[in-house]
Structures are given as C-alpha cells and as structure tokens.
C-alpha cells in the first residue's frame, strides 16, 4: 500500500524538493503552504504521515502537531518536524507539541527515510478495517 504524505512547507523551493523526493520514493504526496491549508487537507483526507516545517512564515507550524494530537481520530498520525534551528530548546518545543521526530534543514534524505520507515511501520488505528 502506498503511503500518503502531507508536506507542510511555506518555502516553494523546499516544498518542491521534499515533494519531488517523496514522489521519486513512490510516496503519494499532498502539500500545503499554510496552517489553514494544512488543516483543510488533513480534515479532507487524513494522511499517513505529516512532514511539518516548524516555521510557516509568521505562523507556528507546531500548532498543527498540537491539533493532530488532540483529535482522537488523527492522533495516531506520525508527525516529522523539519526545522532550520537545531537548538535543544527548539527540539524540546517540537517534541512537546507531539512530533515523533525532528530533522534539520537542509534535509538529509537518508535521515528522513529512516524516520519515515520507522514511523510508517507503526500499526495504524483500526479506523478503516471495514
Ligand atoms: Mn518555513
């Protein structure tokens, strides 16, 4: 089964880079450039994982992680944060928001592959067994 990944990233070049790479790795890719777009995309069709840019312009990308974790039907979705700031305080903020993993920019695709494989292997909530 092909996994659907939602890429949330406001920077066009970074977004295209991530989307192209995921598509080349045979993932299905959906993208969003803002909090509003991300919320809509998740509600329309919950993805199998979210790649989340922590800084969406002047918006805090982590509000998406908080929101996902608060919803019973979504809280199983792995969220991998992407950040330009590798400081410990930023990582604490990222994990406090419920992200499963954190990769720093520029994204090392080997590292990202490892996280995706790890978190997509976790059994999903039994919400579409019928
Ligand atoms: Mn950004």
mmCIF file with all atom_site columns, C-alpha atoms and ligand atoms in Angstrom:
data_model
loop_
_atom_site.group_PDB
_atom_site.id
_atom_site.type_symbol
_atom_site.label_atom_id
_atom_site.label_alt_id
_atom_site.label_comp_id
_atom_site.label_asym_id
_atom_site.label_entity_id
_atom_site.label_seq_id
_atom_site.pdbx_PDB_ins_code
_atom_site.Cartn_x
_atom_site.Cartn_y
_atom_site.Cartn_z
_atom_site.occupancy
_atom_site.B_iso_or_equiv
_atom_site.pdbx_formal_charge
_atom_site.auth_seq_id
_atom_site.auth_comp_id
_atom_site.auth_asym_id
_atom_site.auth_atom_id
_atom_site.pdbx_PDB_model_num
ATOM   1   C  CA  . UNK A 1 1   ? 0.000   0.000  0.000  1.00 0.00 ? 1   UNK A CA  1
ATOM   2   C  CA  . UNK A 1 2   ? 1.287   3.443  -0.896 1.00 0.00 ? 2   UNK A CA  1
ATOM   3   C  CA  . UNK A 1 3   ? 1.600   5.849  1.976  1.00 0.00 ? 3   UNK A CA  1
ATOM   4   C  CA  . UNK A 1 4   ? 0.218   9.361  1.630  1.00 0.00 ? 4   UNK A CA  1
ATOM   5   C  CA  . UNK A 1 5   ? 2.463   12.065 2.998  1.00 0.00 ? 5   UNK A CA  1
ATOM   6   C  CA  . UNK A 1 6   ? 1.360   15.625 3.659  1.00 0.00 ? 6   UNK A CA  1
ATOM   7   C  CA  . UNK A 1 7   ? 4.182   18.124 3.215  1.00 0.00 ? 7   UNK A CA  1
ATOM   8   C  CA  . UNK A 1 8   ? 3.577   21.408 5.029  1.00 0.00 ? 8   UNK A CA  1
ATOM   9   C  CA  . UNK A 1 9   ? 6.182   23.952 3.962  1.00 0.00 ? 9   UNK A CA  1
ATOM   10  C  CA  . UNK A 1 10  ? 5.801   27.627 3.047  1.00 0.00 ? 10  UNK A CA  1
ATOM   11  C  CA  . UNK A 1 11  ? 9.052   27.906 1.107  1.00 0.00 ? 11  UNK A CA  1
ATOM   12  C  CA  . UNK A 1 12  ? 8.394   26.960 -2.512 1.00 0.00 ? 12  UNK A CA  1
ATOM   13  C  CA  . UNK A 1 13  ? 11.844  25.585 -3.261 1.00 0.00 ? 13  UNK A CA  1
ATOM   14  C  CA  . UNK A 1 14  ? 11.974  23.481 -0.085 1.00 0.00 ? 14  UNK A CA  1
ATOM   15  C  CA  . UNK A 1 15  ? 8.439   22.255 -0.692 1.00 0.00 ? 15  UNK A CA  1
ATOM   16  C  CA  . UNK A 1 16  ? 9.209   21.179 -4.252 1.00 0.00 ? 16  UNK A CA  1
ATOM   17  C  CA  . UNK A 1 17  ? 12.409  19.486 -3.140 1.00 0.00 ? 17  UNK A CA  1
ATOM   18  C  CA  . UNK A 1 18  ? 10.578  17.454 -0.484 1.00 0.00 ? 18  UNK A CA  1
ATOM   19  C  CA  . UNK A 1 19  ? 7.617   16.633 -2.736 1.00 0.00 ? 19  UNK A CA  1
ATOM   20  C  CA  . UNK A 1 20  ? 9.797   15.581 -5.677 1.00 0.00 ? 20  UNK A CA  1
ATOM   21  C  CA  . UNK A 1 21  ? 11.944  13.399 -3.482 1.00 0.00 ? 21  UNK A CA  1
ATOM   22  C  CA  . UNK A 1 22  ? 8.921   11.727 -1.837 1.00 0.00 ? 22  UNK A CA  1
ATOM   23  C  CA  . UNK A 1 23  ? 7.302   11.118 -5.225 1.00 0.00 ? 23  UNK A CA  1
ATOM   24  C  CA  . UNK A 1 24  ? 10.554  9.591  -6.504 1.00 0.00 ? 24  UNK A CA  1
ATOM   25  C  CA  . UNK A 1 25  ? 10.463  7.311  -3.453 1.00 0.00 ? 25  UNK A CA  1
ATOM   26  C  CA  . UNK A 1 26  ? 6.951   6.217  -4.532 1.00 0.00 ? 26  UNK A CA  1
ATOM   27  C  CA  . UNK A 1 27  ? 5.046   8.022  -1.815 1.00 0.00 ? 27  UNK A CA  1
ATOM   28  C  CA  . UNK A 1 28  ? 1.781   9.770  -2.613 1.00 0.00 ? 28  UNK A CA  1
ATOM   29  C  CA  . UNK A 1 29  ? 2.303   13.435 -1.891 1.00 0.00 ? 29  UNK A CA  1
ATOM   30  C  CA  . UNK A 1 30  ? -0.053  16.194 -0.851 1.00 0.00 ? 30  UNK A CA  1
ATOM   31  C  CA  . UNK A 1 31  ? 1.252   19.634 0.033  1.00 0.00 ? 31  UNK A CA  1
ATOM   32  C  CA  . UNK A 1 32  ? 0.160   22.679 1.988  1.00 0.00 ? 32  UNK A CA  1
ATOM   33  C  CA  . UNK A 1 33  ? 1.782   26.087 2.375  1.00 0.00 ? 33  UNK A CA  1
ATOM   34  C  CA  . UNK A 1 34  ? -0.046  27.433 5.429  1.00 0.00 ? 34  UNK A CA  1
ATOM   35  C  CA  . UNK A 1 35  ? -1.783  26.342 8.621  1.00 0.00 ? 35  UNK A CA  1
ATOM   36  C  CA  . UNK A 1 36  ? -5.201  26.827 7.026  1.00 0.00 ? 36  UNK A CA  1
ATOM   37  C  CA  . UNK A 1 37  ? -4.305  24.702 4.003  1.00 0.00 ? 37  UNK A CA  1
ATOM   38  C  CA  . UNK A 1 38  ? -2.825  22.000 6.220  1.00 0.00 ? 38  UNK A CA  1
ATOM   39  C  CA  . UNK A 1 39  ? -5.919  21.834 8.469  1.00 0.00 ? 39  UNK A CA  1
ATOM   40  C  CA  . UNK A 1 40  ? -8.147  21.546 5.398  1.00 0.00 ? 40  UNK A CA  1
ATOM   41  C  CA  . UNK A 1 41  ? -6.001  18.852 3.792  1.00 0.00 ? 41  UNK A CA  1
ATOM   42  C  CA  . UNK A 1 42  ? -5.907  16.767 6.983  1.00 0.00 ? 42  UNK A CA  1
ATOM   43  C  CA  . UNK A 1 43  ? -9.652  17.032 7.515  1.00 0.00 ? 43  UNK A CA  1
ATOM   44  C  CA  . UNK A 1 44  ? -10.425 16.155 3.899  1.00 0.00 ? 44  UNK A CA  1
ATOM   45  C  CA  . UNK A 1 45  ? -8.256  13.041 3.940  1.00 0.00 ? 45  UNK A CA  1
ATOM   46  C  CA  . UNK A 1 46  ? -6.003  12.245 6.883  1.00 0.00 ? 46  UNK A CA  1
ATOM   47  C  CA  . UNK A 1 47  ? -2.507  11.432 5.574  1.00 0.00 ? 47  UNK A CA  1
ATOM   48  C  CA  . UNK A 1 48  ? -0.350  8.519  6.753  1.00 0.00 ? 48  UNK A CA  1
ATOM   49  C  CA  . UNK A 1 49  ? 2.316   10.963 7.921  1.00 0.00 ? 49  UNK A CA  1
ATOM   50  C  CA  . UNK A 1 50  ? 2.984   14.690 8.036  1.00 0.00 ? 50  UNK A CA  1
ATOM   51  C  CA  . UNK A 1 51  ? 6.268   16.412 7.230  1.00 0.00 ? 51  UNK A CA  1
ATOM   52  C  CA  . UNK A 1 52  ? 5.961   19.671 9.067  1.00 0.00 ? 52  UNK A CA  1
ATOM   53  C  CA  . UNK A 1 53  ? 8.006   22.805 8.571  1.00 0.00 ? 53  UNK A CA  1
ATOM   54  C  CA  . UNK A 1 54  ? 8.085   24.371 12.022 1.00 0.00 ? 54  UNK A CA  1
ATOM   55  C  CA  . UNK A 1 55  ? 8.236   27.922 10.726 1.00 0.00 ? 55  UNK A CA  1
ATOM   56  C  CA  . UNK A 1 56  ? 5.459   28.722 8.253  1.00 0.00 ? 56  UNK A CA  1
ATOM   57  C  CA  . UNK A 1 57  ? 6.222   32.368 7.599  1.00 0.00 ? 57  UNK A CA  1
ATOM   58  C  CA  . UNK A 1 58  ? 4.985   34.083 10.765 1.00 0.00 ? 58  UNK A CA  1
ATOM   59  C  CA  . UNK A 1 59  ? 2.821   31.089 11.699 1.00 0.00 ? 59  UNK A CA  1
ATOM   60  C  CA  . UNK A 1 60  ? 3.874   28.386 14.135 1.00 0.00 ? 60  UNK A CA  1
ATOM   61  C  CA  . UNK A 1 61  ? 3.815   25.079 12.263 1.00 0.00 ? 61  UNK A CA  1
ATOM   62  C  CA  . UNK A 1 62  ? 3.704   23.249 15.576 1.00 0.00 ? 62  UNK A CA  1
ATOM   63  C  CA  . UNK A 1 63  ? 0.080   24.253 16.108 1.00 0.00 ? 63  UNK A CA  1
ATOM   64  C  CA  . UNK A 1 64  ? -0.707  21.562 13.535 1.00 0.00 ? 64  UNK A CA  1
ATOM   65  C  CA  . UNK A 1 65  ? 1.082   18.959 15.658 1.00 0.00 ? 65  UNK A CA  1
ATOM   66  C  CA  . UNK A 1 66  ? -0.804  20.093 18.796 1.00 0.00 ? 66  UNK A CA  1
ATOM   67  C  CA  . UNK A 1 67  ? -4.087  19.954 16.898 1.00 0.00 ? 67  UNK A CA  1
ATOM   68  C  CA  . UNK A 1 68  ? -3.432  16.470 15.469 1.00 0.00 ? 68  UNK A CA  1
ATOM   69  C  CA  . UNK A 1 69  ? -2.529  15.098 18.901 1.00 0.00 ? 69  UNK A CA  1
ATOM   70  C  CA  . UNK A 1 70  ? -5.753  16.453 20.428 1.00 0.00 ? 70  UNK A CA  1
ATOM   71  C  CA  . UNK A 1 71  ? -8.001  14.659 17.936 1.00 0.00 ? 71  UNK A CA  1
ATOM   72  C  CA  . UNK A 1 72  ? -8.755  11.028 18.733 1.00 0.00 ? 72  UNK A CA  1
ATOM   73  C  CA  . UNK A 1 73  ? -9.224  10.106 15.075 1.00 0.00 ? 73  UNK A CA  1
ATOM   74  C  CA  . UNK A 1 74  ? -5.963  11.791 13.993 1.00 0.00 ? 74  UNK A CA  1
ATOM   75  C  CA  . UNK A 1 75  ? -3.672  11.404 16.971 1.00 0.00 ? 75  UNK A CA  1
ATOM   76  C  CA  . UNK A 1 76  ? -2.009  8.246  15.569 1.00 0.00 ? 76  UNK A CA  1
ATOM   77  C  CA  . UNK A 1 77  ? -0.612  10.136 12.552 1.00 0.00 ? 77  UNK A CA  1
ATOM   78  C  CA  . UNK A 1 78  ? 3.180   10.429 12.722 1.00 0.00 ? 78  UNK A CA  1
ATOM   79  C  CA  . UNK A 1 79  ? 4.452   13.996 12.502 1.00 0.00 ? 79  UNK A CA  1
ATOM   80  C  CA  . UNK A 1 80  ? 8.058   14.644 11.492 1.00 0.00 ? 80  UNK A CA  1
ATOM   81  C  CA  . UNK A 1 81  ? 9.178   18.201 12.120 1.00 0.00 ? 81  UNK A CA  1
ATOM   82  C  CA  . UNK A 1 82  ? 11.585  19.970 9.797  1.00 0.00 ? 82  UNK A CA  1
ATOM   83  C  CA  . UNK A 1 83  ? 13.456  22.870 11.338 1.00 0.00 ? 83  UNK A CA  1
ATOM   84  C  CA  . UNK A 1 84  ? 16.242  25.284 10.489 1.00 0.00 ? 84  UNK A CA  1
ATOM   85  C  CA  . UNK A 1 85  ? 17.027  25.583 14.194 1.00 0.00 ? 85  UNK A CA  1
ATOM   86  C  CA  . UNK A 1 86  ? 18.830  22.633 15.714 1.00 0.00 ? 86  UNK A CA  1
ATOM   87  C  CA  . UNK A 1 87  ? 18.999  24.125 19.216 1.00 0.00 ? 87  UNK A CA  1
ATOM   88  C  CA  . UNK A 1 88  ? 17.949  21.999 22.173 1.00 0.00 ? 88  UNK A CA  1
ATOM   89  C  CA  . UNK A 1 89  ? 15.199  24.456 23.175 1.00 0.00 ? 89  UNK A CA  1
ATOM   90  C  CA  . UNK A 1 90  ? 13.674  24.205 19.693 1.00 0.00 ? 90  UNK A CA  1
ATOM   91  C  CA  . UNK A 1 91  ? 13.799  20.407 19.829 1.00 0.00 ? 91  UNK A CA  1
ATOM   92  C  CA  . UNK A 1 92  ? 12.086  20.463 23.230 1.00 0.00 ? 92  UNK A CA  1
ATOM   93  C  CA  . UNK A 1 93  ? 9.326   22.635 21.786 1.00 0.00 ? 93  UNK A CA  1
ATOM   94  C  CA  . UNK A 1 94  ? 8.974   20.238 18.844 1.00 0.00 ? 94  UNK A CA  1
ATOM   95  C  CA  . UNK A 1 95  ? 8.655   17.108 20.969 1.00 0.00 ? 95  UNK A CA  1
ATOM   96  C  CA  . UNK A 1 96  ? 6.384   18.845 23.494 1.00 0.00 ? 96  UNK A CA  1
ATOM   97  C  CA  . UNK A 1 97  ? 3.991   19.505 20.598 1.00 0.00 ? 97  UNK A CA  1
ATOM   98  C  CA  . UNK A 1 98  ? 3.813   15.759 19.978 1.00 0.00 ? 98  UNK A CA  1
ATOM   99  C  CA  . UNK A 1 99  ? 6.098   15.399 16.970 1.00 0.00 ? 99  UNK A CA  1
ATOM   100 C  CA  . UNK A 1 100 ? 7.594   11.929 16.574 1.00 0.00 ? 100 UNK A CA  1
ATOM   101 C  CA  . UNK A 1 101 ? 10.883  13.030 15.087 1.00 0.00 ? 101 UNK A CA  1
ATOM   102 C  CA  . UNK A 1 102 ? 12.775  16.108 14.053 1.00 0.00 ? 102 UNK A CA  1
ATOM   103 C  CA  . UNK A 1 103 ? 15.094  16.659 11.098 1.00 0.00 ? 103 UNK A CA  1
ATOM   104 C  CA  . UNK A 1 104 ? 17.135  19.780 10.494 1.00 0.00 ? 104 UNK A CA  1
ATOM   105 C  CA  . UNK A 1 105 ? 17.447  21.789 7.311  1.00 0.00 ? 105 UNK A CA  1
ATOM   106 C  CA  . UNK A 1 106 ? 18.951  21.251 4.852  1.00 0.00 ? 106 UNK A CA  1
ATOM   107 C  CA  . UNK A 1 107 ? 17.167  17.907 4.976  1.00 0.00 ? 107 UNK A CA  1
ATOM   108 C  CA  . UNK A 1 108 ? 19.379  14.845 4.842  1.00 0.00 ? 108 UNK A CA  1
ATOM   109 C  CA  . UNK A 1 109 ? 17.187  12.451 2.858  1.00 0.00 ? 109 UNK A CA  1
ATOM   110 C  CA  . UNK A 1 110 ? 18.865  9.390  4.352  1.00 0.00 ? 110 UNK A CA  1
ATOM   111 C  CA  . UNK A 1 111 ? 17.858  10.568 7.819  1.00 0.00 ? 111 UNK A CA  1
ATOM   112 C  CA  . UNK A 1 112 ? 14.351  11.403 6.641  1.00 0.00 ? 112 UNK A CA  1
ATOM   113 C  CA  . UNK A 1 113 ? 13.969  7.956  5.043  1.00 0.00 ? 113 UNK A CA  1
ATOM   114 C  CA  . UNK A 1 114 ? 14.902  6.335  8.315  1.00 0.00 ? 114 UNK A CA  1
ATOM   115 C  CA  . UNK A 1 115 ? 12.292  8.315  10.252 1.00 0.00 ? 115 UNK A CA  1
ATOM   116 C  CA  . UNK A 1 116 ? 9.574   7.708  7.658  1.00 0.00 ? 116 UNK A CA  1
ATOM   117 C  CA  . UNK A 1 117 ? 10.233  3.978  7.574  1.00 0.00 ? 117 UNK A CA  1
ATOM   118 C  CA  . UNK A 1 118 ? 10.270  3.800  11.348 1.00 0.00 ? 118 UNK A CA  1
ATOM   119 C  CA  . UNK A 1 119 ? 7.067   5.747  11.930 1.00 0.00 ? 119 UNK A CA  1
ATOM   120 C  CA  . UNK A 1 120 ? 5.072   4.415  8.993  1.00 0.00 ? 120 UNK A CA  1
ATOM   121 C  CA  . UNK A 1 121 ? 5.738   0.893  10.268 1.00 0.00 ? 121 UNK A CA  1
ATOM   122 C  CA  . UNK A 1 122 ? 3.763   1.636  13.438 1.00 0.00 ? 122 UNK A CA  1
ATOM   123 C  CA  . UNK A 1 123 ? 0.320   -0.008 13.135 1.00 0.00 ? 123 UNK A CA  1
ATOM   124 C  CA  . UNK A 1 124 ? -2.443  2.464  12.355 1.00 0.00 ? 124 UNK A CA  1
ATOM   125 C  CA  . UNK A 1 125 ? -5.544  2.916  14.428 1.00 0.00 ? 125 UNK A CA  1
ATOM   126 C  CA  . UNK A 1 126 ? -8.148  0.377  13.200 1.00 0.00 ? 126 UNK A CA  1
ATOM   127 C  CA  . UNK A 1 127 ? -10.345 3.009  11.568 1.00 0.00 ? 127 UNK A CA  1
ATOM   128 C  CA  . UNK A 1 128 ? -10.678 1.521  8.109  1.00 0.00 ? 128 UNK A CA  1
ATOM   129 C  CA  . UNK A 1 129 ? -10.882 -2.204 8.656  1.00 0.00 ? 129 UNK A CA  1
ATOM   130 C  CA  . UNK A 1 130 ? -14.433 -2.468 7.316  1.00 0.00 ? 130 UNK A CA  1
HETATM 131 MN MN1 . LIG B 2 .   ? 9.312   27.872 6.530  1.00 0.00 ? 1   LIG B MN1 1
#
